[in-house]
mmCIF file of C-alpha atoms in Angstrom:
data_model
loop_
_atom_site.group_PDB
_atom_site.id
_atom_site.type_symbol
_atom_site.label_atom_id
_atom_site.label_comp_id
_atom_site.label_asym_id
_atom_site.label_seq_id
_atom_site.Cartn_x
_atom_site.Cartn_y
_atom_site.Cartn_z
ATOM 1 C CA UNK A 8 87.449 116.175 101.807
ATOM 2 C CA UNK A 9 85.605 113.507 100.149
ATOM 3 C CA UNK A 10 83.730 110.842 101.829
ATOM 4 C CA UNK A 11 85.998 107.869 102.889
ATOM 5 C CA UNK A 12 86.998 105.643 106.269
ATOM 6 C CA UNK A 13 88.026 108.213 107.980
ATOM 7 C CA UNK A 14 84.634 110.433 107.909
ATOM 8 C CA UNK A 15 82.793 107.268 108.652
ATOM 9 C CA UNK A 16 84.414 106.156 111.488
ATOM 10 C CA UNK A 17 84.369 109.310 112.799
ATOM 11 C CA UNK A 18 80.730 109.642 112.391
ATOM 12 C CA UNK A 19 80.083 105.947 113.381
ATOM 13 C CA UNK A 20 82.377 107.048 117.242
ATOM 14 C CA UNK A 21 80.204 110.244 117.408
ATOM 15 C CA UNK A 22 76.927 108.510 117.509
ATOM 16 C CA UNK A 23 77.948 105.617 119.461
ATOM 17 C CA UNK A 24 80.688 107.116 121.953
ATOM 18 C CA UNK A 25 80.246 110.455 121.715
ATOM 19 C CA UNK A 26 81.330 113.980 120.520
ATOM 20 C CA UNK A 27 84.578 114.152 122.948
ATOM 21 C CA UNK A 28 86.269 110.718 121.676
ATOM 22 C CA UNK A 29 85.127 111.351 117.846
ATOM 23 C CA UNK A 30 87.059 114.878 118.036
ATOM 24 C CA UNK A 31 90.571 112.655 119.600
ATOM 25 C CA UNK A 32 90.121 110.749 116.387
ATOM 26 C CA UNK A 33 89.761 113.583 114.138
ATOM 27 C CA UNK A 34 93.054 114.999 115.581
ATOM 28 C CA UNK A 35 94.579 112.156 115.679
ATOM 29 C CA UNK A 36 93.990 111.870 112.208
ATOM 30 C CA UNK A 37 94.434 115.503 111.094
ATOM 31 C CA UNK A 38 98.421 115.279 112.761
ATOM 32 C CA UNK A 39 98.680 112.947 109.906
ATOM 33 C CA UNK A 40 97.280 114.643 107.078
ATOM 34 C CA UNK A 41 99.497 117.506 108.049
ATOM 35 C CA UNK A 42 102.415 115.204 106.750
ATOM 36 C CA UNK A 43 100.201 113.333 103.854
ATOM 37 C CA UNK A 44 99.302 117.147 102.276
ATOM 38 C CA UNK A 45 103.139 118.533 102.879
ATOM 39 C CA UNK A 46 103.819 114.956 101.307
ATOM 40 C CA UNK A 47 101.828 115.607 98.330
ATOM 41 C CA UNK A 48 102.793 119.330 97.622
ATOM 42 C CA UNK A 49 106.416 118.563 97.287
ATOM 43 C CA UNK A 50 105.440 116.089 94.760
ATOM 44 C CA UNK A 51 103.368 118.076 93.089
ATOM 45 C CA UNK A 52 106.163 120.463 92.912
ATOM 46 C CA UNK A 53 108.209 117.727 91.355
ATOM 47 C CA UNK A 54 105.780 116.882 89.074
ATOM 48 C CA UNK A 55 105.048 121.012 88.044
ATOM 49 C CA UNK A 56 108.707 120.867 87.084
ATOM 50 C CA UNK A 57 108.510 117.884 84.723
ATOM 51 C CA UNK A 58 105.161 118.251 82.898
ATOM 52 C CA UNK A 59 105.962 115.193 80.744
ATOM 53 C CA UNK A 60 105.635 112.967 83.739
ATOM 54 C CA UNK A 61 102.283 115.037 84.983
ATOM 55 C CA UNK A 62 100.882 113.557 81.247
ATOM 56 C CA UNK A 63 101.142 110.273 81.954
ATOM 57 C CA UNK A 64 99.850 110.583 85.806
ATOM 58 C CA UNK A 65 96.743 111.571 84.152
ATOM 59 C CA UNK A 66 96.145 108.844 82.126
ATOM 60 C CA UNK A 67 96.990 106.889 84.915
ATOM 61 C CA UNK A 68 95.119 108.471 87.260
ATOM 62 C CA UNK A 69 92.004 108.491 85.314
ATOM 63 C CA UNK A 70 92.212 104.887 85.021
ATOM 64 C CA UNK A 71 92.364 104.611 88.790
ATOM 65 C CA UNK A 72 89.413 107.222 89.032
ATOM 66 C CA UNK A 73 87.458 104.840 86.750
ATOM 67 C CA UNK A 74 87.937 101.580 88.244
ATOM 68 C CA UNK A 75 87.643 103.074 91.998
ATOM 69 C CA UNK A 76 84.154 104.449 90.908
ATOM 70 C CA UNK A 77 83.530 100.965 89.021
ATOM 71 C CA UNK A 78 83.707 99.282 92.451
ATOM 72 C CA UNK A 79 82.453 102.066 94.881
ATOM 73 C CA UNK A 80 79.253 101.579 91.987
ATOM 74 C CA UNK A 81 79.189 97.725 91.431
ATOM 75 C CA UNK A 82 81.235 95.363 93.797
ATOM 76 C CA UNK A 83 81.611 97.053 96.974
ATOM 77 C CA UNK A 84 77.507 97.023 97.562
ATOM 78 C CA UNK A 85 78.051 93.210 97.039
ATOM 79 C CA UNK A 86 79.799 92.505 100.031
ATOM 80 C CA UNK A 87 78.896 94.040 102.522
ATOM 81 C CA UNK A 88 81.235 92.972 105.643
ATOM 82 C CA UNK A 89 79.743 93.093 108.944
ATOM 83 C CA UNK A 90 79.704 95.251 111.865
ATOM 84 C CA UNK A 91 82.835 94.975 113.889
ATOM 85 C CA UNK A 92 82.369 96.769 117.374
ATOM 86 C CA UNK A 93 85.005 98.596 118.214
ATOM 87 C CA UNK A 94 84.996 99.418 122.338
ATOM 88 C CA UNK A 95 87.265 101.233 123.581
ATOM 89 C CA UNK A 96 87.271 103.670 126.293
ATOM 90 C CA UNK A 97 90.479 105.737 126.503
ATOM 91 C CA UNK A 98 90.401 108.899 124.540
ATOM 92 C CA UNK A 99 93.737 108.462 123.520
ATOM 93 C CA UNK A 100 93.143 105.413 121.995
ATOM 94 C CA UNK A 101 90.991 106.925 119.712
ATOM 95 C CA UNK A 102 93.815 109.406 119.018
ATOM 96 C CA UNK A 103 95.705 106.828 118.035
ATOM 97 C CA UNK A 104 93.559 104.921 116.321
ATOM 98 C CA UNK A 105 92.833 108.230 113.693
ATOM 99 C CA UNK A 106 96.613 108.315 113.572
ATOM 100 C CA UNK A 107 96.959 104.882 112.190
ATOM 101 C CA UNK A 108 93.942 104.822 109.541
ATOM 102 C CA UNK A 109 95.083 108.030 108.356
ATOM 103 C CA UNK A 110 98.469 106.306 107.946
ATOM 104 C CA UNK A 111 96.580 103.481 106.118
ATOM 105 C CA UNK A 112 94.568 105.734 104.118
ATOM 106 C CA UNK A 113 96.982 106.571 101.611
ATOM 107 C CA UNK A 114 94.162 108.062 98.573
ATOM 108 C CA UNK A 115 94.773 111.367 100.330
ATOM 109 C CA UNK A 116 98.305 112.006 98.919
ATOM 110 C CA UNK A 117 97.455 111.338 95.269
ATOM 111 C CA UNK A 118 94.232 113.406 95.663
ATOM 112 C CA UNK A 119 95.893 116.481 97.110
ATOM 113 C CA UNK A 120 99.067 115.772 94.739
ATOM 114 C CA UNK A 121 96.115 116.243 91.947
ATOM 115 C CA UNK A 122 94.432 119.078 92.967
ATOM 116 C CA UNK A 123 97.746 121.171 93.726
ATOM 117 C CA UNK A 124 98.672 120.658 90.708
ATOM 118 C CA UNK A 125 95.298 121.691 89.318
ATOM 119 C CA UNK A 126 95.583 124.608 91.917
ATOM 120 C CA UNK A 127 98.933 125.747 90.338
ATOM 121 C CA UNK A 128 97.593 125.199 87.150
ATOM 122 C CA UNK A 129 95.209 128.033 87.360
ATOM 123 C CA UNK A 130 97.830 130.166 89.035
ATOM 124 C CA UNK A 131 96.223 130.060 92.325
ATOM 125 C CA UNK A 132 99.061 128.512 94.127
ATOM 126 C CA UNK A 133 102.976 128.936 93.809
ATOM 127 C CA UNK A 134 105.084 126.393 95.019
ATOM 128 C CA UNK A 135 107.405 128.934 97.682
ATOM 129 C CA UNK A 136 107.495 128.123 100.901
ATOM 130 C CA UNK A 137 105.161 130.094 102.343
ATOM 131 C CA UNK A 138 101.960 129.009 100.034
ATOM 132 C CA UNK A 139 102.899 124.846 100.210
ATOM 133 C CA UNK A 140 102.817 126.161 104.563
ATOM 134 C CA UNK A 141 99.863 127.784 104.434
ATOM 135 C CA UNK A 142 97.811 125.054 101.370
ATOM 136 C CA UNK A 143 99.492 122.474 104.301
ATOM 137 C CA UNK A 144 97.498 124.589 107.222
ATOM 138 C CA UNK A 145 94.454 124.995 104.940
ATOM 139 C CA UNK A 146 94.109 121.772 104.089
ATOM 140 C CA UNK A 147 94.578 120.123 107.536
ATOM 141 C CA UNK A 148 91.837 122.988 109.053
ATOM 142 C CA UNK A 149 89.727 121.917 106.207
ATOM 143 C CA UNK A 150 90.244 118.301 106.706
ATOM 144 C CA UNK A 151 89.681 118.628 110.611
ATOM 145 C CA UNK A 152 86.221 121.067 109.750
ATOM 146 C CA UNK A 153 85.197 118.219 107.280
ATOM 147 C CA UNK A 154 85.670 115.815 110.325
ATOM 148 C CA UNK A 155 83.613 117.648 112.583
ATOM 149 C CA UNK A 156 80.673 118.213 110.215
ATOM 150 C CA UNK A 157 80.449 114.993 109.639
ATOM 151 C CA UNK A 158 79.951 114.110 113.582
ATOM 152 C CA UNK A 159 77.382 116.052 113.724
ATOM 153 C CA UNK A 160 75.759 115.641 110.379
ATOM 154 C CA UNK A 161 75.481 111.998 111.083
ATOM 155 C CA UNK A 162 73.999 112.276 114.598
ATOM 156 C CA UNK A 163 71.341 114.175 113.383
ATOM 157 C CA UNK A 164 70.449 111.934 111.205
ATOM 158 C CA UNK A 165 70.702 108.938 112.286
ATOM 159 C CA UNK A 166 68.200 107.126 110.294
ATOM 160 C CA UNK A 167 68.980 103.836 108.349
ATOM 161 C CA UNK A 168 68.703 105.879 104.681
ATOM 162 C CA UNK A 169 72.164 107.761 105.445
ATOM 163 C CA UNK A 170 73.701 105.423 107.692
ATOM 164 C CA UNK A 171 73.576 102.778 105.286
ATOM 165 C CA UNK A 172 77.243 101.355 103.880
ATOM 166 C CA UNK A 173 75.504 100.916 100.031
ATOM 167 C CA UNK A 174 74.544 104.619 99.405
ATOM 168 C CA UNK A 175 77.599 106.399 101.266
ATOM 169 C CA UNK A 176 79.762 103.652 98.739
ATOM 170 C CA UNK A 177 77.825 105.532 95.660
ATOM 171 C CA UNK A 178 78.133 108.903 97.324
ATOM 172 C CA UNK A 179 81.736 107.919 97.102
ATOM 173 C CA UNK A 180 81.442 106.503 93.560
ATOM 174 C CA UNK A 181 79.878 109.494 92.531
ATOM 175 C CA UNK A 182 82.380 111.581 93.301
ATOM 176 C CA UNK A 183 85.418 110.087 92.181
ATOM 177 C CA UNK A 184 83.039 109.346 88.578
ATOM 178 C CA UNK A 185 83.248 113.631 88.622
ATOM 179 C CA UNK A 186 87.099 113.558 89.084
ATOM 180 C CA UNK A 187 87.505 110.919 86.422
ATOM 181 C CA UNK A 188 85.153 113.283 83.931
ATOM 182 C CA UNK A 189 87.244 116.368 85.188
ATOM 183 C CA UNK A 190 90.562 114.367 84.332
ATOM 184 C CA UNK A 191 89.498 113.145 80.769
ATOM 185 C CA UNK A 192 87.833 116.578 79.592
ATOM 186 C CA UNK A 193 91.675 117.894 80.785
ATOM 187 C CA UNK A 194 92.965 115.246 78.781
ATOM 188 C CA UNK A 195 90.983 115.894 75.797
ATOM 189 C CA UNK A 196 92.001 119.502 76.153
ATOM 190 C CA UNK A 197 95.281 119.395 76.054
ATOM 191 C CA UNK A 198 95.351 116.887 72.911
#
């Protein structure tokens, strides 16, 4: 699970509200990956069935790699927005509230659309019912392990070096400069 808005808000509710209301938004938000990674395996199935399509995907997907790392790199350092406190006391609201940015957060489906494919690709997944169920259970108990690492990960260290916005946005630019390198040398291989 890369690094994104919902690891950081769940990091920034663990060290300001606690463990209890940071693991209601990590559910919260896990109930919808559940439907974001089903989401993105049937495509992927789609897409393992018409390999023409899957081409251009990668072209276009590299170009979206490229230009998300361009501005996790260069522009979104620039403006940095400021802190909005959030205070809210119910646990359910925070429930909710990882409900609706994982609704938001729509990078998830194309990411997990990608790396099925990939996954398939090497033979390590078929799409039959039981392996899209249990790549669906994986990947929301991986998503929801990711979560809680990152609660505690953050709230032991809480100094300004890792809490800062600039150097989590190149941790992020970093890593989707590795998927856009993984996509082109795939592209280059299969010319």
């Amino acid at each position: 699970m890369p690094p994104g808005l919902l690891n950081m808000t769940a990091a920034k509710i663990s060290m300001r509200e606690g463990h209890v209301r940071s693991v209601m938004f990590a559910l919260g938000a896990c109930l919808v990956i559940v439907f974001q990674v089903l989401l993105a395996t049937i495509f992927a199935r789609y897409l393992s069935n018409h390999p023409d399509v899957v081409d251009i995907l990668q072209r276009v997907a590299l170009v979206i790699f490229i230009l998300v790392s361009i501005y996790f790199f260069f522009i979104a350092n620039k403006h940095e927005r400021p802190k909005a406190d959030l205070d809210s006391r119910s646990k359910t609201s925070r429930f909710f509230q990882g409900m609706f940015l994982s609704v938001i957060n729509v990078f998830p489906i194309p990411f997990q659309a990608y790396v099925t494919i990939s996954y398939s690709d090497f033979g390590w997944l078929h799409f039959d019912k039981i392996s899209i169920l249990s790549y669906v259970a994986g990947s929301t108990s991986g998503a929801f392990v990711g979560l809680y690492i990152y609660l505690f990960f953050f709230e032991k260290i809480r100094s300004k070096k890792f809490n800062n916005q600039r150097n989590m946005n190149r941790i992020i630019g970093t890593i989707t400069a590795i998927i856009s390198l993984i996509t082109l040398i795939r592209i280059i291989q299969e010319l």
